[in-house]
Short mmCIF file of C-alpha atoms in Angstrom, two decimals:
data_model
loop_
_atom_site.label_atom_id
_atom_site.label_comp_id
_atom_site.label_asym_id
_atom_site.label_seq_id
_atom_site.Cartn_x
_atom_site.Cartn_y
_atom_site.Cartn_z
CA MET C 1 13.17 39.13 -49.37
CA GLN C 2 9.46 38.75 -49.45
CA ALA C 3 7.74 38.36 -46.15
CA PRO C 4 5.73 35.16 -45.96
CA GLY C 5 2.15 36.04 -46.68
CA PRO C 6 -0.97 34.36 -45.37
CA ASP C 7 -0.55 31.85 -48.13
CA ALA C 8 2.94 30.82 -47.00
CA LEU C 9 1.67 27.86 -45.02
CA PRO C 10 -0.38 26.23 -47.75
CA ASN C 11 2.67 26.60 -50.03
CA SER C 12 4.95 24.66 -47.66
CA PRO C 13 5.43 20.98 -48.43
CA THR C 14 2.26 19.68 -46.77
CA SER C 15 3.12 16.10 -47.59
CA ARG C 16 5.99 16.25 -45.06
CA ARG C 17 3.97 17.94 -42.30
CA LEU C 18 3.28 15.74 -39.30
CA PRO C 19 -0.34 15.21 -38.34
CA ASN C 20 -1.53 17.35 -35.41
CA TRP C 21 -2.19 14.39 -33.16
CA LEU C 22 1.42 13.24 -33.57
CA LEU C 23 2.75 16.72 -32.78
CA LEU C 24 0.64 16.78 -29.64
CA LEU C 25 1.88 13.39 -28.63
CA LEU C 26 5.50 14.42 -29.20
CA ALA C 27 5.01 17.61 -27.20
CA PHE C 28 3.46 15.59 -24.41
CA LEU C 29 6.34 13.13 -24.38
CA MET C 30 8.95 15.86 -24.46
CA ALA C 31 7.30 17.66 -21.55
CA ASN C 32 7.36 14.42 -19.58
CA VAL C 33 11.00 13.74 -20.37
CA LEU C 34 11.86 17.29 -19.35
CA ALA C 35 9.95 17.05 -16.07
CA LEU C 36 11.54 13.70 -15.31
CA SER C 37 15.06 14.92 -16.02
CA VAL C 38 14.54 18.01 -13.84
CA ALA C 39 13.30 15.75 -11.05
CA LEU C 40 16.29 13.43 -11.45
CA PHE C 41 18.70 16.34 -11.53
CA ARG C 42 17.22 17.80 -8.37
CA SER C 43 17.27 14.54 -6.46
CA HIS C 44 20.86 14.00 -7.52
CA GLN C 45 22.05 17.51 -6.76
CA GLY C 46 20.02 18.24 -3.67
CA PRO C 47 18.29 21.56 -3.21
CA ALA C 48 20.27 24.67 -4.10
CA PRO C 49 17.55 27.23 -4.75
CA LEU C 50 18.62 29.19 -1.67
CA ALA C 51 21.19 31.01 -3.68
CA ASP C 52 19.39 34.30 -4.17
CA ILE C 53 17.79 35.05 -0.83
CA PRO C 54 19.24 38.31 0.51
CA MET C 55 20.71 38.36 4.00
CA ARG C 56 23.11 40.37 6.14
CA ASP C 57 26.10 39.09 8.03
CA HIS C 58 27.13 40.47 11.40
CA HIS C 59 29.58 42.86 9.72
CA GLY C 60 26.58 44.47 8.02
CA ARG C 61 27.42 43.11 4.55
CA THR C 62 24.51 42.24 2.28
CA MET C 63 24.98 38.82 0.69
CA THR C 64 23.31 35.65 -0.53
CA PHE C 65 24.15 31.97 -0.17
CA ARG C 66 25.79 32.27 -3.58
CA ASP C 67 28.61 34.27 -1.96
CA PHE C 68 29.66 31.13 -0.12
CA HIS C 69 29.93 28.94 -3.21
CA GLY C 70 33.45 27.56 -3.44
CA GLN C 71 33.65 26.69 0.25
CA TRP C 72 31.95 24.34 2.65
CA VAL C 73 29.33 25.87 4.89
CA ILE C 74 27.97 24.63 8.20
CA ALA C 75 24.72 26.42 8.99
CA TYR C 76 22.96 26.41 12.36
CA PHE C 77 19.64 28.06 13.13
CA GLY C 78 19.41 29.58 16.61
CA TYR C 79 19.00 32.78 18.60
CA THR C 80 21.23 34.68 20.98
CA HIS C 81 18.73 34.69 23.87
CA CYS C 82 18.85 30.87 23.88
CA PRO C 83 20.24 29.77 27.26
CA ASP C 84 21.10 26.18 26.52
CA ALA C 85 20.97 24.57 23.06
CA CYS C 86 22.68 27.38 21.10
CA PRO C 87 25.70 28.07 23.32
CA LEU C 88 26.05 24.31 23.75
CA GLY C 89 25.91 23.65 19.99
CA LEU C 90 28.25 26.49 19.06
CA GLY C 91 30.72 25.46 21.78
CA GLN C 92 30.67 21.86 20.53
CA LEU C 93 31.12 23.04 16.95
CA THR C 94 34.21 25.03 17.96
CA GLY C 95 35.70 21.81 19.36
CA GLU C 96 34.71 19.86 16.25
CA LEU C 97 36.46 22.38 13.97
CA GLN C 98 39.59 22.25 16.11
CA LYS C 99 39.69 18.50 15.47
CA LEU C 100 39.67 19.24 11.70
CA GLY C 101 43.04 20.98 11.96
CA LYS C 102 43.88 23.04 8.89
CA ASP C 103 40.79 21.70 7.06
CA ALA C 104 38.76 23.98 9.35
CA ALA C 105 39.78 26.88 7.10
CA ARG C 106 37.69 25.29 4.32
CA VAL C 107 34.53 25.65 6.39
CA GLN C 108 32.47 28.78 6.95
CA VAL C 109 30.11 28.58 9.90
CA LEU C 110 26.85 30.53 9.64
CA PHE C 111 24.65 31.15 12.66
CA ILE C 112 21.29 32.05 11.12
CA SER C 113 19.09 33.81 13.65
CA VAL C 114 15.52 32.54 14.00
CA ASP C 115 14.84 35.67 16.06
CA PRO C 116 15.37 38.60 13.67
CA ASP C 117 13.15 40.76 15.91
CA ARG C 118 15.65 40.74 18.78
CA ASP C 119 18.85 39.66 17.03
CA SER C 120 20.05 42.80 15.32
CA VAL C 121 23.21 42.74 13.21
CA GLN C 122 25.02 44.58 16.04
CA HIS C 123 23.80 42.05 18.57
CA LEU C 124 25.04 39.16 16.43
CA ALA C 125 28.39 40.95 16.06
CA GLU C 126 28.76 40.99 19.84
CA TYR C 127 27.72 37.38 20.29
CA LEU C 128 29.39 35.26 17.59
CA PRO C 129 33.10 36.13 18.02
CA TYR C 130 32.90 34.74 21.57
CA PHE C 131 32.86 31.27 20.01
CA ASP C 132 35.13 31.83 17.02
CA PRO C 133 36.12 35.07 15.27
CA ASN C 134 35.40 33.41 11.90
CA PHE C 135 31.81 32.40 12.68
CA LEU C 136 29.32 34.64 10.92
CA GLY C 137 26.02 35.72 12.40
CA ILE C 138 23.34 35.98 9.72
CA ARG C 139 20.16 38.02 9.89
CA ILE C 140 17.39 37.26 7.40
CA PRO C 141 14.14 39.17 7.91
CA GLU C 142 10.74 37.57 7.60
CA PRO C 143 9.20 36.30 5.38
CA GLN C 144 12.45 35.26 3.67
CA LEU C 145 13.62 33.57 6.89
CA ALA C 146 10.59 31.26 6.81
CA GLN C 147 11.42 30.43 3.19
CA VAL C 148 15.04 29.57 4.02
CA ALA C 149 14.00 27.52 7.04
CA LYS C 150 11.54 25.58 4.89
CA GLU C 151 14.24 24.81 2.32
CA PHE C 152 16.45 23.40 5.08
CA GLY C 153 13.60 21.62 6.86
CA VAL C 154 14.10 23.75 9.97
CA THR C 155 11.19 24.59 12.26
CA TYR C 156 11.07 27.38 14.82
CA LEU C 157 8.20 28.38 17.09
CA ARG C 158 7.89 31.13 19.66
CA SER C 159 6.88 30.11 23.14
CA GLY C 160 5.80 32.47 25.91
CA LYS C 161 4.59 36.04 25.87
CA GLY C 162 6.15 39.47 26.18
CA LYS C 163 9.72 40.39 25.38
CA ASP C 164 11.21 37.37 27.15
CA TYR C 165 9.79 34.70 24.84
CA THR C 166 11.85 31.65 24.02
CA ILE C 167 11.97 29.85 20.69
CA ASP C 168 11.73 26.11 20.15
CA HIS C 169 13.91 25.31 17.18
CA THR C 170 15.62 22.57 15.23
CA VAL C 171 19.11 21.94 16.59
CA ASN C 172 20.67 20.30 13.54
CA PHE C 173 23.80 21.49 11.79
CA TYR C 174 23.49 21.67 7.99
CA LEU C 175 26.46 20.96 5.75
CA ILE C 176 26.40 22.72 2.37
CA ASP C 177 28.95 21.70 -0.25
CA PRO C 178 31.04 24.18 -2.28
CA GLN C 179 28.48 24.01 -5.12
CA GLY C 180 25.81 25.28 -2.74
CA HIS C 181 23.95 22.00 -2.32
CA LEU C 182 22.71 20.75 0.99
CA LYS C 183 24.84 17.68 1.63
CA THR C 184 23.64 16.39 4.99
CA ASN C 185 22.62 17.43 8.47
CA PHE C 186 23.94 16.24 11.79
CA GLN C 187 23.94 16.81 15.52
CA LEU C 188 26.96 16.95 17.77
CA PRO C 189 28.92 15.20 19.09
CA LEU C 190 29.82 13.24 15.93
CA PRO C 191 31.99 10.14 15.98
CA ASP C 192 35.65 11.11 15.42
CA GLY C 193 36.61 11.67 11.80
CA THR C 194 33.02 11.94 10.48
CA LEU C 195 33.20 15.61 9.52
CA LYS C 196 36.59 15.09 7.87
CA ARG C 197 35.08 12.31 5.78
CA TYR C 198 32.18 14.53 4.73
CA LEU C 199 34.61 17.20 3.57
CA ALA C 200 36.65 14.67 1.61
CA SER C 201 33.58 13.39 -0.25
CA MET Y 1 34.53 3.45 86.96
CA THR Y 2 32.94 6.84 87.67
CA LYS Y 3 35.55 8.40 85.46
CA THR Y 4 34.78 6.01 82.61
CA LEU Y 5 31.05 6.61 83.00
CA ALA Y 6 31.57 10.39 83.00
CA SER Y 7 33.72 10.30 79.88
CA SER Y 8 31.21 8.01 78.16
CA LEU Y 9 28.47 10.46 79.02
CA ILE Y 10 30.51 13.36 77.68
CA LEU Y 11 31.23 11.40 74.50
CA LEU Y 12 27.55 10.58 74.11
CA MET Y 13 26.62 14.21 74.58
CA LEU Y 14 29.21 15.30 72.06
CA THR Y 15 28.15 12.85 69.37
CA GLY Y 16 24.53 13.57 70.18
CA SER Y 17 24.96 17.28 69.78
CA ALA Y 18 26.89 16.73 66.52
CA ALA Y 19 23.99 14.70 65.24
CA ILE Y 20 21.56 17.48 66.11
CA ALA Y 21 23.74 20.13 64.52
CA ARG Y 22 24.11 18.21 61.29
CA PRO Y 23 21.08 16.10 60.51
CA ALA Y 24 21.42 13.99 57.38
CA ALA Y 25 20.20 16.42 54.70
CA PRO Y 26 17.31 14.85 52.78
CA ILE Y 27 18.23 16.78 49.63
CA ALA Y 28 21.72 17.34 48.27
CA ILE Y 29 22.85 19.41 45.29
CA HIS Y 30 25.99 18.37 43.43
CA GLY Y 31 28.15 19.67 40.62
CA ALA Y 32 26.32 22.95 40.12
CA TRP Y 33 27.68 25.38 37.52
CA ILE Y 34 26.41 28.23 35.38
CA ARG Y 35 27.42 28.48 31.74
CA GLU Y 36 29.20 31.73 31.03
CA ALA Y 37 27.01 33.62 28.58
CA PRO Y 38 28.49 35.09 25.39
CA PRO Y 39 28.45 38.92 25.25
CA GLY Y 40 24.97 40.21 24.54
CA ALA Y 41 23.22 37.04 25.68
CA THR Y 42 20.47 37.74 28.18
CA ALA Y 43 19.71 34.22 29.32
CA LEU Y 44 22.05 31.88 31.16
CA ALA Y 45 21.62 28.27 32.19
CA ALA Y 46 22.56 26.67 35.48
CA TYR Y 47 23.19 22.92 35.64
CA LEU Y 48 23.25 20.66 38.68
CA VAL Y 49 22.18 17.32 40.09
CA ILE Y 50 19.53 17.21 42.81
CA GLU Y 51 19.64 14.09 44.93
CA ASN Y 52 16.81 13.04 47.21
CA ARG Y 53 18.32 10.87 49.97
CA SER Y 54 15.07 10.51 51.85
CA SER Y 55 12.40 7.87 51.46
CA LYS Y 56 9.80 10.47 50.57
CA ASP Y 57 9.19 12.03 47.16
CA ASP Y 58 9.91 15.74 47.11
CA ARG Y 59 9.23 18.54 44.67
CA LEU Y 60 11.34 21.47 43.58
CA LEU Y 61 9.01 24.43 43.98
CA LYS Y 62 11.29 27.31 43.15
CA ALA Y 63 14.79 28.34 42.20
CA SER Y 64 15.89 31.91 42.81
CA CYS Y 65 18.92 34.02 42.28
CA ASP Y 66 19.31 37.67 43.30
CA VAL Y 67 21.64 38.37 40.40
CA ALA Y 68 18.99 37.60 37.77
CA GLU Y 69 15.80 39.47 37.00
CA LYS Y 70 13.95 36.17 36.63
CA THR Y 71 14.82 32.57 37.49
CA SER Y 72 12.83 29.64 36.17
CA ILE Y 73 13.10 25.89 35.86
CA HIS Y 74 13.01 24.48 32.35
CA GLN Y 75 12.53 21.03 31.00
CA THR Y 76 13.54 20.27 27.44
CA SER Y 77 12.50 17.56 25.07
CA MET Y 78 13.58 16.60 21.58
CA ASP Y 79 10.95 16.25 18.91
CA GLY Y 80 12.27 15.23 15.51
CA GLY Y 81 15.43 17.34 15.72
CA MET Y 82 13.53 20.23 17.32
CA MET Y 83 14.30 21.17 20.89
CA ARG Y 84 11.30 22.20 22.94
CA MET Y 85 11.77 24.11 26.16
CA ARG Y 86 9.02 24.49 28.76
CA GLU Y 87 8.88 26.03 32.20
CA VAL Y 88 8.12 23.44 34.82
CA THR Y 89 6.69 23.90 38.30
CA ARG Y 90 6.76 21.33 41.12
CA LEU Y 91 9.43 19.15 39.51
CA LEU Y 92 9.38 15.71 41.10
CA ILE Y 93 12.57 14.61 42.85
CA PRO Y 94 11.82 10.94 43.56
CA ALA Y 95 12.65 9.28 46.88
CA HIS Y 96 16.15 7.74 46.81
CA GLY Y 97 16.52 9.16 43.33
CA SER Y 98 18.05 12.14 41.59
CA VAL Y 99 17.26 14.57 38.79
CA ALA Y 100 20.05 15.88 36.57
CA PHE Y 101 20.04 19.32 34.98
CA LYS Y 102 22.58 19.12 32.19
CA PRO Y 103 23.45 20.79 28.86
CA GLY Y 104 20.87 19.97 26.22
CA GLY Y 105 18.43 18.90 28.93
CA ASN Y 106 16.84 20.41 32.02
CA HIS Y 107 18.28 23.69 33.21
CA VAL Y 108 17.60 26.57 35.52
CA MET Y 109 17.29 29.65 33.36
CA LEU Y 110 18.62 32.96 34.67
CA GLU Y 111 17.29 35.90 32.69
CA ASN Y 112 18.62 39.41 32.35
CA PRO Y 113 21.52 39.24 34.81
CA LYS Y 114 21.95 42.49 36.74
CA ARG Y 115 25.73 42.34 36.23
CA PRO Y 116 27.81 40.47 33.64
CA LEU Y 117 28.49 36.96 34.86
CA ARG Y 118 31.97 36.06 33.68
CA ALA Y 119 33.76 32.78 34.29
CA GLY Y 120 35.10 32.72 37.83
CA ALA Y 121 32.13 34.58 39.35
CA LYS Y 122 30.29 32.91 42.22
CA VAL Y 123 26.52 33.19 42.22
CA PRO Y 124 24.40 32.42 45.28
CA MET Y 125 21.26 30.49 44.38
CA THR Y 126 18.39 29.27 46.51
CA PHE Y 127 16.34 26.15 45.86
CA THR Y 128 13.04 25.61 47.66
CA PHE Y 129 11.59 22.14 48.08
CA GLN Y 130 8.16 21.12 49.25
CA HIS Y 131 9.44 18.96 52.13
CA ALA Y 132 13.14 19.61 52.50
CA GLY Y 133 12.72 23.39 52.69
CA THR Y 134 15.30 25.81 51.40
CA LEU Y 135 18.80 25.01 50.25
CA ARG Y 136 21.40 27.65 49.48
CA VAL Y 137 24.18 26.90 47.03
CA VAL Y 138 27.01 29.06 45.72
CA VAL Y 139 27.34 28.28 42.03
CA PRO Y 140 30.46 29.06 39.98
CA VAL Y 141 30.21 30.56 36.49
CA GLU Y 142 32.33 28.49 34.10
CA HIS Y 143 33.36 28.49 30.46
CA ARG Y 144 32.84 24.97 29.17
CA ALA Y 145 32.48 23.59 25.65
CA GLU Y 146 29.80 21.11 26.71
#
């Protein structure tokens, strides 16, 4: 077969070629439709671009959010040196999961440390099982942690100097559906039956 | 008559001395407890209610605890889902009023305990007030999901 030479174009049926301005217009319209559909898809699905950020659980396993697809996830951002909000929140969450009965097995709780400097994997392994042996401590180093926090809308700020600093942080719980999309966020205590309804939706 | 007078005097002396021995405390501390810390945690929180029974405003100047390396008083506030925690000095305890330290709110922070504080332990704590002076309280360590 003969390769099309430089004269291939003039030999094509020019009468059926669309004018350049129309091609441009079509391209412009298609780009708009594409952008719009992506926007609609995103707003419908909620953000799920967290999937590929590497992290380690308190057993030392390397994973990503993608590894939790197929189950519900409740994520909380805190730190083990927190005297009040974190032990309170995790204790309340334990009670909330007990109320779920056997549905609790469908939920994986992730405690994502906002203090990767002090919260080593070993430290998280000591801390989390106190609340529930199935809770997982997650360590994400910076700058990926900041990226994850931004995706969730979580803020965390160090306060104080030296090794005994504290961290102001968002105290919401984040519910991620089995497709990996952020479904909602909440604080505890919730009215009875709320979490069960979320999981049924 | 003499007998009655004598017994009245004795009674008066007794009640009088009782009053001197136990003056109405201007400040009272109720319901104090320390949250048992999970293994590896280095900061614990103590919760309590401080009641000022006097007609004069008072201020909590200091909280101390021999078991902890550092003891400080913290006030928390919520700001759009974010919990902010700040050390506070000279916390006002209003006259005929009370200030509650409770989970998710104010707390006394005990840092780097010198021994593990498990549920059931009793921890002596001292609170110093501007007017009422020093108050010693023995605070139990408890495991509570609140």
